[in-house]
Short mmCIF file of C-alpha atoms in Angstrom, two decimals:
data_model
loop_
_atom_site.label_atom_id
_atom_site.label_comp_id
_atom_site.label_asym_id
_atom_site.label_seq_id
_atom_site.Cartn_x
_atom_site.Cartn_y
_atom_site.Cartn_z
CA UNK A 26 0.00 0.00 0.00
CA UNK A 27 2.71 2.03 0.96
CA UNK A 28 3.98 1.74 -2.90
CA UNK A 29 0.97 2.56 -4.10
CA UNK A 30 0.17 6.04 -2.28
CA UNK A 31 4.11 7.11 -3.30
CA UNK A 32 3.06 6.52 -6.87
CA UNK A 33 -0.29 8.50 -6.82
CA UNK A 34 1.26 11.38 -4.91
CA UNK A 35 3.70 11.60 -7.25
CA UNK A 36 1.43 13.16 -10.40
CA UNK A 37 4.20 12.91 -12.49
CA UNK A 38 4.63 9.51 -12.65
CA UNK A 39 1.00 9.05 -13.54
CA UNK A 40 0.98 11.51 -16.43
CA UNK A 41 4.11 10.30 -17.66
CA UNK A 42 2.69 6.76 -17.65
CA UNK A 43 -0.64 8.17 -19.47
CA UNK A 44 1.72 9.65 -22.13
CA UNK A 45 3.57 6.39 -22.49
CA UNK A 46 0.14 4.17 -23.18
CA UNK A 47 -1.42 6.93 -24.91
CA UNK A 48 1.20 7.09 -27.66
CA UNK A 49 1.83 3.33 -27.91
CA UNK A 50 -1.37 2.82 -28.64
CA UNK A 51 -1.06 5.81 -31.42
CA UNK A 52 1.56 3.49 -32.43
CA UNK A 53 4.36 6.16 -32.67
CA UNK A 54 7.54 5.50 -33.37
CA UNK A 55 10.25 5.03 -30.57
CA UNK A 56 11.46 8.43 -30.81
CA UNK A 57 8.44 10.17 -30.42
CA UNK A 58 7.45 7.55 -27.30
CA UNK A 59 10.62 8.55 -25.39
CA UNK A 60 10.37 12.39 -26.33
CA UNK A 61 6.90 12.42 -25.26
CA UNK A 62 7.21 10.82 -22.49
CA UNK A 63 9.99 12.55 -20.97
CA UNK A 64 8.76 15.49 -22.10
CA UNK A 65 5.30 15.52 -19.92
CA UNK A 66 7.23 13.82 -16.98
CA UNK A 67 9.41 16.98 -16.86
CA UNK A 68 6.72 19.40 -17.62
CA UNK A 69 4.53 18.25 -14.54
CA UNK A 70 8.11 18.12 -12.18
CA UNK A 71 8.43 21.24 -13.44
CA UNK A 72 4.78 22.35 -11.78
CA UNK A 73 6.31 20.36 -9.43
CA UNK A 74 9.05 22.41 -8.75
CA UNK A 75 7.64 25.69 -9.34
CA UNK A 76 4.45 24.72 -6.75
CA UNK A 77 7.03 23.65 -4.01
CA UNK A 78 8.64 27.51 -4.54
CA UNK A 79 5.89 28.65 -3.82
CA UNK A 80 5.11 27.27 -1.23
CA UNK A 81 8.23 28.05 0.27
CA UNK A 82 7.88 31.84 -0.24
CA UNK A 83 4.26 31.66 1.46
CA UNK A 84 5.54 29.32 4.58
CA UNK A 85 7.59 32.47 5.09
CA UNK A 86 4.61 35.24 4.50
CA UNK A 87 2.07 32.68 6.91
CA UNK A 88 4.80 32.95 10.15
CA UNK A 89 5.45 36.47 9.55
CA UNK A 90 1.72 37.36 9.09
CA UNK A 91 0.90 35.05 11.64
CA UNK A 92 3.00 37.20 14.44
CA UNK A 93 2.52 40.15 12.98
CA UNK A 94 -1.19 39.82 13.70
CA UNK A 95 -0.94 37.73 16.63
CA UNK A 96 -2.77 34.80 14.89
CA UNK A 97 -3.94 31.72 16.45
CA UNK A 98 -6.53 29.24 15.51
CA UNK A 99 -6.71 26.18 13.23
CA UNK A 100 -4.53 25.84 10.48
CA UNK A 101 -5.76 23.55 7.82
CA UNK A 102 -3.58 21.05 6.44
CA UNK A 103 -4.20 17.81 3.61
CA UNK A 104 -0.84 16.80 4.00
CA UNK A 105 -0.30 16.95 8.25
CA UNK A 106 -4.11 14.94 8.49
CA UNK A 107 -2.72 12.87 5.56
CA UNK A 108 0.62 12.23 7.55
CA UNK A 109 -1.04 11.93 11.10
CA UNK A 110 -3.56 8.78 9.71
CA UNK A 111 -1.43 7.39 7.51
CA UNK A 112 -0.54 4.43 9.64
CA UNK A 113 -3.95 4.10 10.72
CA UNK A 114 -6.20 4.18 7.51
CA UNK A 115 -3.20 4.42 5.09
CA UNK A 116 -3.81 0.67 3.56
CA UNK A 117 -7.56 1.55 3.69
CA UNK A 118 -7.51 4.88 1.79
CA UNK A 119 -4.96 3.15 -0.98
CA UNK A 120 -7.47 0.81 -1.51
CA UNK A 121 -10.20 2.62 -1.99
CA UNK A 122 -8.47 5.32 -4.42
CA UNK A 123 -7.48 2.44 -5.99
CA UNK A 124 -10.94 0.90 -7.07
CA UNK A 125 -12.26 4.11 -7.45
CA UNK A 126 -9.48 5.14 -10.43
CA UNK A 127 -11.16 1.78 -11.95
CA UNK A 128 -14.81 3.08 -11.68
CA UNK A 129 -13.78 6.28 -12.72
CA UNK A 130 -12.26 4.52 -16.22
CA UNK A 131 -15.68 2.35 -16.15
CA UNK A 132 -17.93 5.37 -16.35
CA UNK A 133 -15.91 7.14 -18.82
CA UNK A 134 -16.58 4.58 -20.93
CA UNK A 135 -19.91 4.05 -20.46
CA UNK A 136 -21.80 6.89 -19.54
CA UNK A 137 -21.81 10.48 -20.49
CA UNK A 138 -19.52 11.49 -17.63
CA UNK A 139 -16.25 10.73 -19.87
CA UNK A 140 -13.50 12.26 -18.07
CA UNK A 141 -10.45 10.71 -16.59
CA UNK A 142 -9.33 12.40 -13.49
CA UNK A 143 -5.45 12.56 -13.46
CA UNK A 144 -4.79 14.45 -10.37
CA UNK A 145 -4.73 11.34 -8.18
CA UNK A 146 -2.38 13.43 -5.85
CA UNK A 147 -5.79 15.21 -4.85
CA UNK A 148 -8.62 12.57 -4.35
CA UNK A 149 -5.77 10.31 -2.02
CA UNK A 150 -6.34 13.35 0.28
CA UNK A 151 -10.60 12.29 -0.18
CA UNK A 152 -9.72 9.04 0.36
CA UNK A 153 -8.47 9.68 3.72
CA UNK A 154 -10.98 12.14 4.80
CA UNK A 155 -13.88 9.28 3.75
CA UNK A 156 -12.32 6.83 5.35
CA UNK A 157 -11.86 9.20 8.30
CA UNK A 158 -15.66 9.61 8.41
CA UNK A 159 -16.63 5.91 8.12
CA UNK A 160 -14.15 4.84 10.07
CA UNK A 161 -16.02 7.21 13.06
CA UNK A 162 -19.07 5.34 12.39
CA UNK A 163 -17.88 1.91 12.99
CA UNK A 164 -18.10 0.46 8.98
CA UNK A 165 -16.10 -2.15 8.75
CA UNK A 166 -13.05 -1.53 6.49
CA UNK A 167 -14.21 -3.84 3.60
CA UNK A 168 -17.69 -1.84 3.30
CA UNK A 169 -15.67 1.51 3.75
CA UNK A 170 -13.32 1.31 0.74
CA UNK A 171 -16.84 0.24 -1.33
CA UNK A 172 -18.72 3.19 -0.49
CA UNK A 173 -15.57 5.28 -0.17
CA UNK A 174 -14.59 4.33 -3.93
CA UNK A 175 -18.57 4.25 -5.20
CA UNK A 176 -18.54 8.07 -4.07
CA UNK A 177 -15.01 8.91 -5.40
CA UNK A 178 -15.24 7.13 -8.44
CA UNK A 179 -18.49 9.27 -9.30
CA UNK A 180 -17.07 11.99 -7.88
CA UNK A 181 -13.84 11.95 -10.08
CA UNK A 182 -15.86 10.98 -13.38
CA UNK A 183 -18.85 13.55 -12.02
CA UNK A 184 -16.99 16.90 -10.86
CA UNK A 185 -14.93 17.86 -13.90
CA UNK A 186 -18.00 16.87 -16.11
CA UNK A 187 -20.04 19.85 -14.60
CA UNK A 188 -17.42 22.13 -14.92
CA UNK A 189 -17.01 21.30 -18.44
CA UNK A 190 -18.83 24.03 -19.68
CA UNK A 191 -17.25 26.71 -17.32
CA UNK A 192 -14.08 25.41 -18.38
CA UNK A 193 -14.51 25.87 -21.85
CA UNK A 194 -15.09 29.61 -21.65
CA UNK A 195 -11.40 29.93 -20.17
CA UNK A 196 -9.61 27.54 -22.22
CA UNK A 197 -11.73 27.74 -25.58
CA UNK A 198 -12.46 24.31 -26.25
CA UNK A 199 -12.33 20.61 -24.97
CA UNK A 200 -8.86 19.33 -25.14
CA UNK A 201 -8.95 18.76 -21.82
CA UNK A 202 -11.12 20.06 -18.16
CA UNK A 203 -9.91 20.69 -14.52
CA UNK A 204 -9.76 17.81 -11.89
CA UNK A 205 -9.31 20.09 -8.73
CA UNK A 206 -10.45 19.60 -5.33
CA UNK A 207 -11.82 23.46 -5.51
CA UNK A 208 -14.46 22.47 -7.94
CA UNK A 209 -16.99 23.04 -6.03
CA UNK A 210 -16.00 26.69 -5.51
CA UNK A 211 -15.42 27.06 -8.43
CA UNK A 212 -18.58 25.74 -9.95
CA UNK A 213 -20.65 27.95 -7.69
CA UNK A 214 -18.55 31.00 -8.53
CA UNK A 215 -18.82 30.42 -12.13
CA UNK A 216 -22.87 29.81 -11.89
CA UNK A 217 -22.64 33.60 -9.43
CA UNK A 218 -20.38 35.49 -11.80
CA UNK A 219 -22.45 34.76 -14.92
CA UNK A 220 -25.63 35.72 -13.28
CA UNK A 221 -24.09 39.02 -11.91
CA UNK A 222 -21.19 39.80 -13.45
CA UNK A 223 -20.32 40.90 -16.76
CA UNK A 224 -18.24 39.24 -19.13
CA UNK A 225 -17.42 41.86 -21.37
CA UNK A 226 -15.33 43.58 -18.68
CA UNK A 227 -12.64 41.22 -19.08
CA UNK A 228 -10.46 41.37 -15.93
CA UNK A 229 -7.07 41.09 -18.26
CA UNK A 230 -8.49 43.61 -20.53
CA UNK A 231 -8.66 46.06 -18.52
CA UNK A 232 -7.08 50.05 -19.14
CA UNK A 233 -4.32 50.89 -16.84
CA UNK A 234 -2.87 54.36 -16.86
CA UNK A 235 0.42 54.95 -18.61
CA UNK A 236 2.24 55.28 -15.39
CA UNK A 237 1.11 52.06 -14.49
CA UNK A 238 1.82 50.01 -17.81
CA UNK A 239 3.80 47.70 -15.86
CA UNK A 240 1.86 45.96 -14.11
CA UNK A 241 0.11 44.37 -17.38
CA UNK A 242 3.49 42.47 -17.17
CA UNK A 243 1.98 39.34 -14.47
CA UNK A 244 5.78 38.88 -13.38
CA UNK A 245 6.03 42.14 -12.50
CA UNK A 246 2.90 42.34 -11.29
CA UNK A 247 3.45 39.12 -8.88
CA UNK A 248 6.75 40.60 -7.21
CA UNK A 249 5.03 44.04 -6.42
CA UNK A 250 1.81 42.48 -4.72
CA UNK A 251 4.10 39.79 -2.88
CA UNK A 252 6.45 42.77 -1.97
CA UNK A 253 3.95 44.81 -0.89
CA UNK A 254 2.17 41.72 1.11
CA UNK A 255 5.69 40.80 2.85
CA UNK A 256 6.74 44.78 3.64
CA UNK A 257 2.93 45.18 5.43
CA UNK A 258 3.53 42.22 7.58
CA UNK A 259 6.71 42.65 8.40
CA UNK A 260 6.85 46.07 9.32
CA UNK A 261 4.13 45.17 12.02
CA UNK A 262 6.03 41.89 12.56
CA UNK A 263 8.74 43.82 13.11
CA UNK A 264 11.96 43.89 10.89
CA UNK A 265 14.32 42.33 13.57
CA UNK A 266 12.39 38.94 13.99
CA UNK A 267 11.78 38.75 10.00
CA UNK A 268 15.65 38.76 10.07
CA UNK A 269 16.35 36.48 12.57
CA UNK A 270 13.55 33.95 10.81
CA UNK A 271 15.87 34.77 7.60
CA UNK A 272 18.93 33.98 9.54
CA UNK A 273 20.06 37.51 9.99
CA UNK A 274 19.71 38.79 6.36
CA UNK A 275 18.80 41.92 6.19
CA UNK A 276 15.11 43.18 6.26
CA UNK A 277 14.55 44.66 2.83
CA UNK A 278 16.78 42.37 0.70
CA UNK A 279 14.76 39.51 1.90
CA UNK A 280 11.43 40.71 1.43
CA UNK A 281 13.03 41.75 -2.21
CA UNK A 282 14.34 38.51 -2.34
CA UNK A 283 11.45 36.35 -1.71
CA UNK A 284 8.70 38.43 -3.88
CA UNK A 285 11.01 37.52 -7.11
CA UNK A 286 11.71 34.15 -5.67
CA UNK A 287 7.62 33.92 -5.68
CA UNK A 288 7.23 35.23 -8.73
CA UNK A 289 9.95 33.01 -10.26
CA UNK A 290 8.02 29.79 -9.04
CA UNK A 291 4.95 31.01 -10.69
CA UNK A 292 7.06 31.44 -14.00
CA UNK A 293 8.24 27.70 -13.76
CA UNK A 294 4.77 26.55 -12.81
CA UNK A 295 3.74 28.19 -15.83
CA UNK A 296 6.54 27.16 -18.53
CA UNK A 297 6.22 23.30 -17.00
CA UNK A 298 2.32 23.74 -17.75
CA UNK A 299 2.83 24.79 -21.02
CA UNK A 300 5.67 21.51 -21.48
CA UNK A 301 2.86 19.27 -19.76
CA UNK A 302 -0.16 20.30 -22.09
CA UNK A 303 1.69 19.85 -25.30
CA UNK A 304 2.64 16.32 -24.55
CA UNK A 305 -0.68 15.05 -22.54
CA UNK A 306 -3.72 16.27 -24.59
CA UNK A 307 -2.78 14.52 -28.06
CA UNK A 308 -1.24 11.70 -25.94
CA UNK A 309 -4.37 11.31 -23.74
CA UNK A 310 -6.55 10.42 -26.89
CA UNK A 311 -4.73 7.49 -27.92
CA UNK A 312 -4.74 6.44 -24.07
CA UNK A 313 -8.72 7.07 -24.28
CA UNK A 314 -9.17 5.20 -27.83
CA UNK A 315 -8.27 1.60 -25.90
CA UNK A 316 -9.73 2.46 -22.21
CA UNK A 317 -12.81 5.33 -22.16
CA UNK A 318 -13.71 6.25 -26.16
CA UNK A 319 -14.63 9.84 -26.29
CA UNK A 320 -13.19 10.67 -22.93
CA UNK A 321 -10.99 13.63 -22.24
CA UNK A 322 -8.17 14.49 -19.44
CA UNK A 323 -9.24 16.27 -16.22
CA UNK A 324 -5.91 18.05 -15.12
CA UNK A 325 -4.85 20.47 -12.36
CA UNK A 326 -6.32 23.61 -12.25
CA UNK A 327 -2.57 25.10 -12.67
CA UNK A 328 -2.71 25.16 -16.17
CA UNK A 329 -5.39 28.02 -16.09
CA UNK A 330 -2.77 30.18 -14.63
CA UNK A 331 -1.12 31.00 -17.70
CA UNK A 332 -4.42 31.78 -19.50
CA UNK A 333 -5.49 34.90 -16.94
CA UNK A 334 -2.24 35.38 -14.90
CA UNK A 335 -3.28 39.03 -13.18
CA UNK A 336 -6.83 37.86 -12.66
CA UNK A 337 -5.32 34.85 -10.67
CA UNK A 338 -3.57 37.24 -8.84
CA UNK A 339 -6.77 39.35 -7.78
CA UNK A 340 -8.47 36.26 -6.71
CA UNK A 341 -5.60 35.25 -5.05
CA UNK A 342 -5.78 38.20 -2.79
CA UNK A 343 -9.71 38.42 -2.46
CA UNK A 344 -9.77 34.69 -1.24
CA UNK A 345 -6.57 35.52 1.55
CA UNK A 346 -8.69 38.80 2.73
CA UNK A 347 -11.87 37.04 2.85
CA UNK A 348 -10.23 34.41 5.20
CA UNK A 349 -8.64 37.35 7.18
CA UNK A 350 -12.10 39.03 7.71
CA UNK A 351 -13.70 35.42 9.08
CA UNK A 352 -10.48 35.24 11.25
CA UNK A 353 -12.53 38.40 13.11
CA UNK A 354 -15.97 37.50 12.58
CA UNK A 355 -16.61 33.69 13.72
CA UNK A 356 -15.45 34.58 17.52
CA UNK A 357 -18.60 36.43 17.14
CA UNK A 358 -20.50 33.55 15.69
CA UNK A 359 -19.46 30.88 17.68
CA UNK A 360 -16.96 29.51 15.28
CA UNK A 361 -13.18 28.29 15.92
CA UNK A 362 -11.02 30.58 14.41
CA UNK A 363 -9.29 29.47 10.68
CA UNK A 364 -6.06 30.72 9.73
CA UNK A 365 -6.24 31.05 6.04
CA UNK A 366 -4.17 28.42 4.29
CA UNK A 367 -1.95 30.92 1.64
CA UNK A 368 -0.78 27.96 -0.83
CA UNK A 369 -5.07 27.17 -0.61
CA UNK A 370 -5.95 30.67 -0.94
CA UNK A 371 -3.32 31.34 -4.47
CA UNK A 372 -4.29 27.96 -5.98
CA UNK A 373 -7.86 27.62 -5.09
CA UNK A 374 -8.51 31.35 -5.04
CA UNK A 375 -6.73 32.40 -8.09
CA UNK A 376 -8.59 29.63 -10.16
CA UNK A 377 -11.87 30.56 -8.67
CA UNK A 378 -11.20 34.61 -9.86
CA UNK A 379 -10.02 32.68 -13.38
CA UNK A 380 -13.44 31.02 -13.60
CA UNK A 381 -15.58 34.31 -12.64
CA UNK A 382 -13.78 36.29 -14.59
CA UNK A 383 -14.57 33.94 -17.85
CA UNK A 384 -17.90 33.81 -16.87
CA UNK A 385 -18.71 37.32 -15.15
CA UNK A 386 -15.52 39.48 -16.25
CA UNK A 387 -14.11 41.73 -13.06
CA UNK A 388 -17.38 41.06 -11.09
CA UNK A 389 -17.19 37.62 -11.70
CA UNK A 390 -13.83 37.05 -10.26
CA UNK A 391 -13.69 38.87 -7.35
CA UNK A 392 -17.43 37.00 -6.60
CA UNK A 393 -15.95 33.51 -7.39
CA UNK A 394 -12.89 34.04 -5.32
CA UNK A 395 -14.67 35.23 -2.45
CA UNK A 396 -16.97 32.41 -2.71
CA UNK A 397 -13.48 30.69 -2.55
CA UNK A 398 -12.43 32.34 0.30
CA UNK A 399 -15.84 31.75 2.32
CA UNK A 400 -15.89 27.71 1.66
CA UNK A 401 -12.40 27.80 2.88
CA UNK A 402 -12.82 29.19 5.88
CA UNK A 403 -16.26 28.10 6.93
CA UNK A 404 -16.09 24.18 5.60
CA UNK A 405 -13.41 23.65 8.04
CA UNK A 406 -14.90 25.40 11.15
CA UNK A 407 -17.69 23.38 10.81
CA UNK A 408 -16.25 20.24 10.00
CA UNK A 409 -14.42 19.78 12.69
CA UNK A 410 -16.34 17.28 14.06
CA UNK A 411 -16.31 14.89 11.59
CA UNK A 412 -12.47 14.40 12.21
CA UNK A 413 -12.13 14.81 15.88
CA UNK A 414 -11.69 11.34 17.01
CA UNK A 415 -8.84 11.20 14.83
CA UNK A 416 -7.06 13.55 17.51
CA UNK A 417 -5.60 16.08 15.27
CA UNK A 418 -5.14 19.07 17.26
CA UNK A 419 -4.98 22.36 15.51
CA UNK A 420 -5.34 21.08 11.86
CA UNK A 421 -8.54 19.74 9.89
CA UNK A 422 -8.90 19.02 5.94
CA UNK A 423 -8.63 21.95 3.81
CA UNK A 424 -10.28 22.01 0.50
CA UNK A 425 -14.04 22.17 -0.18
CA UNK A 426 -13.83 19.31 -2.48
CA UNK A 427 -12.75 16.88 0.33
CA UNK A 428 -14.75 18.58 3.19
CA UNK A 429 -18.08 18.45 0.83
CA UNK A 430 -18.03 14.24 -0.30
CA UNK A 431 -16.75 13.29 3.16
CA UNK A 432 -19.73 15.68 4.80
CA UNK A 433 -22.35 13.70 2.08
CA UNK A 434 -21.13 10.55 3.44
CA UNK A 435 -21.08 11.12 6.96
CA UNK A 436 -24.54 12.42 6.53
CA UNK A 437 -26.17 9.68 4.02
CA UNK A 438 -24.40 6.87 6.47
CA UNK A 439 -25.01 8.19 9.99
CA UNK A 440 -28.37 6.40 9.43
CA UNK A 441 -27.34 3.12 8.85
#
């Protein structure tokens, strides 16, 4: 089991083995099966490598923000609930991703629902938080990874199949859809943004002063609002303990340092997305022709980024000050405090702005991401109790995606 859940959180493996069978079956010729292989394997370590920069940059912002603002409260966390169980339902959850990757193919082919989910790196995090839930109410482990994998299966086939059409207006077509575990924010934002937006202001398209011309440049763009983010929080943080967490470099070089750093990550992200679709979409069909006619890759929502780069910014930043208003408000509501999750609030809230925006222009995006930045700070205050025999303390499951089936199953299965 332990093999298995190092080869599904490792997306590039997958893809590259997608690639592989997909042009095989094309019956390439050898050159063109090792070039494309390689060539999607190193565009998705490339995300890869660009996503774990990131993430870097904005473990950094988080502590200083964090003590700048005297912050304290759950932090939500796939990976530490992921880490904490993983002896305990590890075998359990494999199993069940497993079967449901197989019902996911089954339905492809047979029903309307024909997409192939590829980010299996994502739903292993489901498969945990399901197995979390029936596990609380006593299933036995061979009837949890049946239901587990009938709801992920449908889930995986289901999800990217209703975003589909929201999908096309941002891309242009159907080469492929997004497999994301922020569909459901981003569905909802979509549906909001094209019933109150307007999608003739384009959020890209819009006029900036002459003065201003730079920031149409999304690199530049990226290392000014990071800049900007990391100077605010610092300066209340203070400047001597943001150099002793940057082991005594000085105050302003490191703040410079880390905004191009971020923005560097996010140019890798993009240029390994760019690698990655080239490779996987005409691969994918020969992979579909033998397993799922008709059916088309569901891929991570990262290779939107490249398509509205500033508007992923703005929803970026909507999502993280939505969070920071709830951090004040659910005291008041009787609600455990969340600490917004940044790497959840860029990814999740930059694709949910993407979405609005291609269905509601600038109204649409900052809509969808603060739709974005609602479900991610309300799902896990009230979920809490779905995990809390586990005996995580200070961290739940982040993304609405997981929070949403596991809360479906809990409440279809309490009954029985």
């Amino acid at each position: 089991m332990k093999t298995f859940l190092s080869i599904v959180s490792q997306p590039s493996i997958i893809i590259a083995l997608v690639t592989f069978l997909g042009l095989l079956f094309q019956k390439n010729k050898p050159s063109k099966l090792i070039t494309g292989t390689i060539m999607s394997f190193m565009g998705f370590t490339m995300i890869k490598a660009g996503s774990g920069i990131l993430s870097g940059v904005l473990t950094y912002f988080s502590q200083i923000f964090s003590h700048a603002f005297h912050l304290t409260g759950i932090v939500p966390s796939n990976e530490a609930m992921m880490a904490m169980t993983l002896g305990k339902l590890g075998s359990t959850a494999a199993l069940m991703l497993a079967l449901a990757l197989v019902l996911n193919i089954i339905i492809a082919r047979f029903t309307k629902f024909k997409n192939i989910y590829l980010s299996l790196q994502l739903v292993i995090f489901m498969a945990f938080a399901v197995t979390a839930v029936l596990t609380d109410l006593n299933y036995g482990k061979t009837i949890t990874i049946i239901i587990g994998a009938i709801f992920i299966g449908l889930y995986m086939a289901i999800m990217p199949y209703l975003l589909r059409k929201y999908t096309r207006d941002v891309v242009g077509n159907d080469e492929y859809t997004i497999a994301h575990s922020g569909s459901i924010a981003y569905f909802i934002g979509s549906w909001l943004g094209s019933k109150f937006g307007n999608k003739d202001n384009d959020t890209e398209d819009i006029k900036l002063n002459d003065s201003i011309l730079f920031l149409k440049n999304p690199n530049v763009a990226t290392t000014l609002t990071m800049f900007i983010l990391f100077l605010v929080s610092g300066l209340f943080a203070g400047t001597a303990y943001v150099s002793k967490l940057a082991d005594g470099a000085n105050f302003w070089v490191f703040i410079m340092e880390q905004s191009a750093i971020f923005a560097s990550g996010l140019f890798i992200v993009k240029a390994g997305v760019k690698l990655f679709i080239e490779e996987i979409v005409p691969a994918f069909k020969g992979f579909a022709k033998v397993f799922a006619p008709g059916a088309i890759a569901s891929v991570d929502v990262l290779v939107l980024f490249e398509k509205s780069p500033n508007t992923a910014l703005i929803g970026f930043l909507v999502s993280f000050l939505t969070g920071v208003v709830c951090i004040f408000i659910f005291p008041f509501i009787g609600l455990p405090v969340i600490v917004p999750g940044l790497m959840a609030c860029f990814i999740t809230g930059g694709a949910a702005g993407i979405y609005g925006n291609a269905t509601g222009g600038f109204r649409g995006a900052l809509i969808s991401s603060f739709v974005d930045g609602l479900l991610l700070a309300i799902l896990p205050a009230v979920s809490l109790p779905l995990f809390s025999f586990l005996g995580a303390q200070g961290t739940t499951f982040a993304d609405p995606d997981f929070i949403g089936i596991s809360a479906l199953v809990y409440f279809i299965f309490k009954w029985f």
